[in-house]
mmCIF file of C-alpha atoms in Angstrom:
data_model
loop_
_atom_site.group_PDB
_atom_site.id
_atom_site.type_symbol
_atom_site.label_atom_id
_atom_site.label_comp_id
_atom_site.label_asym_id
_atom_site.label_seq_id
_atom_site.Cartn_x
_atom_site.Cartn_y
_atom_site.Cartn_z
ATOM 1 C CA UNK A 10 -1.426 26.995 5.413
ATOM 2 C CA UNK A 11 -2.379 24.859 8.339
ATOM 3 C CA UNK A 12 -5.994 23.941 6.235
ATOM 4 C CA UNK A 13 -3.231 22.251 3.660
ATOM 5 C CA UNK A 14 -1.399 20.879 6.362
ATOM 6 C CA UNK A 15 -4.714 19.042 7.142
ATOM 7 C CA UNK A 16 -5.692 18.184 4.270
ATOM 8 C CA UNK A 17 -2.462 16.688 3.118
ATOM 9 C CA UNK A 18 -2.388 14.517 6.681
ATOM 10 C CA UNK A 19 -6.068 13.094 5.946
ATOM 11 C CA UNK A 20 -5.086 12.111 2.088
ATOM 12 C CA UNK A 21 -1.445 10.754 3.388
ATOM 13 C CA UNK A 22 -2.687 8.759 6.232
ATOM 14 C CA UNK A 23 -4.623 5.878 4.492
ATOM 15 C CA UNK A 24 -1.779 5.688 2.460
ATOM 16 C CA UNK A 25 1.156 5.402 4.946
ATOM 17 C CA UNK A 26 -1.222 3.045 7.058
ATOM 18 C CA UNK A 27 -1.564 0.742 4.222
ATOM 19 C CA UNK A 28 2.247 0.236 4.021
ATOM 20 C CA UNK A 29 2.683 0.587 7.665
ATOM 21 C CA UNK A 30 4.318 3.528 7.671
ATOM 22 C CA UNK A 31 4.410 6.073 9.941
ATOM 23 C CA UNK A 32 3.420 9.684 9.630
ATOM 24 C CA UNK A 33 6.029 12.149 11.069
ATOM 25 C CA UNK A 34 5.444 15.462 9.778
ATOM 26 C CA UNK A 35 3.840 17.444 7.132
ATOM 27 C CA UNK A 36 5.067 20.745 6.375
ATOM 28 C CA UNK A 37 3.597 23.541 3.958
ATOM 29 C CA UNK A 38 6.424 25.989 3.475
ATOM 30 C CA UNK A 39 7.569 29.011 1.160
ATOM 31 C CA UNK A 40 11.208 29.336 0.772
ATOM 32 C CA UNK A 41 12.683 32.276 -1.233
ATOM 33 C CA UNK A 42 9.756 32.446 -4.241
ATOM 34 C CA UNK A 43 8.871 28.609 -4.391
ATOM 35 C CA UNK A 44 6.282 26.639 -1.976
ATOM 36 C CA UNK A 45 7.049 23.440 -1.012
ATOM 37 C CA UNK A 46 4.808 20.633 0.199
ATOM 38 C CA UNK A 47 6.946 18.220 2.693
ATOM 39 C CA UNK A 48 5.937 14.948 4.102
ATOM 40 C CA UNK A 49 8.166 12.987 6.488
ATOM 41 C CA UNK A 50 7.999 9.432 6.659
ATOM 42 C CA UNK A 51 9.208 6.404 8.676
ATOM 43 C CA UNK A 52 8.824 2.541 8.854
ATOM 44 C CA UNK A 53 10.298 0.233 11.419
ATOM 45 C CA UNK A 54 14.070 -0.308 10.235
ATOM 46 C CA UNK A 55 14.112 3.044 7.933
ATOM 47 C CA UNK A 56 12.204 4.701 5.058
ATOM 48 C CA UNK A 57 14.597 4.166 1.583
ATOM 49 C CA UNK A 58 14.045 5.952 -1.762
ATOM 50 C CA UNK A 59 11.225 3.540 -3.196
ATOM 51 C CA UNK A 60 8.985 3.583 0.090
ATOM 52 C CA UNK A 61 9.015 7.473 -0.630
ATOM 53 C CA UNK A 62 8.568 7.579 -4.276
ATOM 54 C CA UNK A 63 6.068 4.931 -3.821
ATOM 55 C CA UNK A 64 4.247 7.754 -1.089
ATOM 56 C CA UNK A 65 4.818 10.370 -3.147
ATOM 57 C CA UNK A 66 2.960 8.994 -6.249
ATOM 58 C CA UNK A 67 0.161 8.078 -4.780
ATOM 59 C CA UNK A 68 -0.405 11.433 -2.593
ATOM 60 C CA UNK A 69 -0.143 13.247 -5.809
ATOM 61 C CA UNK A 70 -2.709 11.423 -7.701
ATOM 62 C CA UNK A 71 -5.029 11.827 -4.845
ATOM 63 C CA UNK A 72 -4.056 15.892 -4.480
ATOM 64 C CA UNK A 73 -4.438 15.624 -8.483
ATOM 65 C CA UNK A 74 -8.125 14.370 -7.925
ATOM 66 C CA UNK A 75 -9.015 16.797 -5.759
ATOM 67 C CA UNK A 76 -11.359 19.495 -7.272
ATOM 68 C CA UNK A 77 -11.040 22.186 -6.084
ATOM 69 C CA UNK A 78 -7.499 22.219 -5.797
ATOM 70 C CA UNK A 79 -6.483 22.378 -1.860
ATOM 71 C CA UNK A 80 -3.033 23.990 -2.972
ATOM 72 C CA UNK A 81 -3.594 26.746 -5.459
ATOM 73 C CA UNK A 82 -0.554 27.756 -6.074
ATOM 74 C CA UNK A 83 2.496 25.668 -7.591
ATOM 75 C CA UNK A 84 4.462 23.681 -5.310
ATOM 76 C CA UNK A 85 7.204 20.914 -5.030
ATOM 77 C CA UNK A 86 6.327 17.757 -3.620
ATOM 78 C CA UNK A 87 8.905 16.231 -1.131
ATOM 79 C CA UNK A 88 8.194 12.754 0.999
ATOM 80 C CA UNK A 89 11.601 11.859 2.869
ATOM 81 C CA UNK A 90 12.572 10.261 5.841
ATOM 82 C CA UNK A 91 12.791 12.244 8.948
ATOM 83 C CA UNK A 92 16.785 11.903 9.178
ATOM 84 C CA UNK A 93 19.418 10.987 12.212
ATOM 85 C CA UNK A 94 17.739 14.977 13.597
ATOM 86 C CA UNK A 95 13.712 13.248 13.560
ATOM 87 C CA UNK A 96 11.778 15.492 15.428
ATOM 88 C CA UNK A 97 9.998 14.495 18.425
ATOM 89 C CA UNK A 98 6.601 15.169 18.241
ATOM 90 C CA UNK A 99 4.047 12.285 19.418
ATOM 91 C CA UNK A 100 4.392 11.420 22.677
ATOM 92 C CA UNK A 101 5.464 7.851 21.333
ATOM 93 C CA UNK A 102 8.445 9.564 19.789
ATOM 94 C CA UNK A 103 9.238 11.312 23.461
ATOM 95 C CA UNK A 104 9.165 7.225 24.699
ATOM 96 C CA UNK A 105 11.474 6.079 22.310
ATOM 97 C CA UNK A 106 13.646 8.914 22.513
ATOM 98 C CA UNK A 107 14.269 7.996 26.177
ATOM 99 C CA UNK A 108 18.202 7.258 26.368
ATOM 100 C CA UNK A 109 18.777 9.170 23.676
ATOM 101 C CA UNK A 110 20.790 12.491 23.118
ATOM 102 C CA UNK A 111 18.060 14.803 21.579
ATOM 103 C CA UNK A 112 18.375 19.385 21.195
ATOM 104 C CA UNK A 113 15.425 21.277 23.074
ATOM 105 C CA UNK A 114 14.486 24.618 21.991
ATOM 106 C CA UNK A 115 12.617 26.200 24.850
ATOM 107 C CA UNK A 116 10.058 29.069 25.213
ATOM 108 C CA UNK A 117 11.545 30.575 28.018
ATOM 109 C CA UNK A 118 14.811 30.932 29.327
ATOM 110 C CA UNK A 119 17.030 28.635 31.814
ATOM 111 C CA UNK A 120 19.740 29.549 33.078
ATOM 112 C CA UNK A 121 20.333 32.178 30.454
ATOM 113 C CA UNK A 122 19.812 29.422 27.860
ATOM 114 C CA UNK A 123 16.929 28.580 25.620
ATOM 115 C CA UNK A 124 18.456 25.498 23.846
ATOM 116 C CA UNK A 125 19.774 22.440 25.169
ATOM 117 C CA UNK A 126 21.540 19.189 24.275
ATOM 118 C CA UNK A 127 21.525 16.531 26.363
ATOM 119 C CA UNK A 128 20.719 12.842 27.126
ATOM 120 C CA UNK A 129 16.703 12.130 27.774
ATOM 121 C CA UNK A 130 16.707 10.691 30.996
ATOM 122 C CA UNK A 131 12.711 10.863 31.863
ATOM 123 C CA UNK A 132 9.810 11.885 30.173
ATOM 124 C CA UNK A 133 5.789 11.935 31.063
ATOM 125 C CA UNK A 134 3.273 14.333 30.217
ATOM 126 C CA UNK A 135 4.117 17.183 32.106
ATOM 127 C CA UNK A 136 7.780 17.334 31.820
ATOM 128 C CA UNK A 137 11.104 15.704 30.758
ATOM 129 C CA UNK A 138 14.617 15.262 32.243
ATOM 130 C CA UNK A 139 17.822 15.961 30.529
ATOM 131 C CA UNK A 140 20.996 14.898 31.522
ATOM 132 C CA UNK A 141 23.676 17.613 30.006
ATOM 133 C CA UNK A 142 27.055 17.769 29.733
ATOM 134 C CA UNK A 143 28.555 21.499 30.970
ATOM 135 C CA UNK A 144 32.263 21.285 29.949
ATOM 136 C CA UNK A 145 33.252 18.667 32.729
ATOM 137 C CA UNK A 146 30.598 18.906 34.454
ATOM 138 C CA UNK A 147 27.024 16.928 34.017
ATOM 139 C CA UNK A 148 23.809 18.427 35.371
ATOM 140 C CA UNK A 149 20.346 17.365 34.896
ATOM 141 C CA UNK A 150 17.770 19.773 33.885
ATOM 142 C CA UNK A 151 13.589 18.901 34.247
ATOM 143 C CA UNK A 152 11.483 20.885 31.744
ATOM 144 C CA UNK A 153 7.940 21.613 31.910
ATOM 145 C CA UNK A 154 6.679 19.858 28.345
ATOM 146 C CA UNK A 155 4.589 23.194 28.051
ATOM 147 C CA UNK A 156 7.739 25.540 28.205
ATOM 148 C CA UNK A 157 9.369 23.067 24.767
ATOM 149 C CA UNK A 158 9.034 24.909 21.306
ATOM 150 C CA UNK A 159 10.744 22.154 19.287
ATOM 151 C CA UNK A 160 12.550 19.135 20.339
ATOM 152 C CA UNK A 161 14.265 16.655 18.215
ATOM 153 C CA UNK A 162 17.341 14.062 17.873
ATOM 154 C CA UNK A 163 20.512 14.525 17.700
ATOM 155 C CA UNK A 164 23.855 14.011 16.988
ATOM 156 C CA UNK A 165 26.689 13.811 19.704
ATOM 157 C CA UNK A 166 29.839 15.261 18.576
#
């Protein structure tokens, strides 16, 4: 899966840099008995419907091209925008996200807790700060970058 993963990123990229888009994910995933082939995408003010149709028919007549076939088996095509939960990836997308209330799953345990919501105080390379809200209390947590499985956006309730 991660060899179509690849693939897909090196046919998408010209592509999304032509338009100035920018690449957020792509995913490669079987759900119940269908495959699906997901590509994220994002532009400076938001991706709408004909940015991503406009991705999406152009990665498919290159993946159409391609002989032999990368993907085998059948598969649905999906290019969408991230949504309000993007997840943080790049370390550009850790920058941006400073100020911002984001979910952390974690590796190891906290506290008892693997997941987190919170506001991103600090980031660098080897960790991040989290400011989070504990029924009337606030505390900040620092987590090592290494100990994050998944980190993303989110939405305060």
């Amino acid at each position: 899966m991660s060899s179509v993963v690849e693939t897909v990123t090196e046919l998408v990229t010209p592509i999304l840099e032509k338009q100035n888009f920018e690449l957020v994910e792509v995913e490669f995933v079987k759900e119940g008995r269908d495959w699906f082939l997901r590509v994220f995408i994002d532009k400076e003010g938001g991706i709408d419907i004909l940015d991503c149709a406009l991705v999406s028919e152009q990665l498919d007549e290159k993946l159409d091209a391609m002989d032999p076939d990368p993907i085998p088996q059948a598969y649905f095509l999906e290019v969408s925008s991230p949504g309000a939960e993007r997840p943080l990836k790049k370390e550009s997308d850790y920058e941006n996200a400073v100020g911002e209330y984001i979910h952390v799953s974690l590796y190891q345990t906290i506290d008892g807790e693997k997941q987190f919501e919170g506001v991103l105080k600090t980031v660098d390379k080897d960790q991040l700060t989290l400011t989070v809200k504990i029924k009337t209390r606030v505390k900040d947590y620092t987590f090592e970058r290494k100990n994050i499985a998944k980190a993303r956006l989110a939405i305060q309730f």
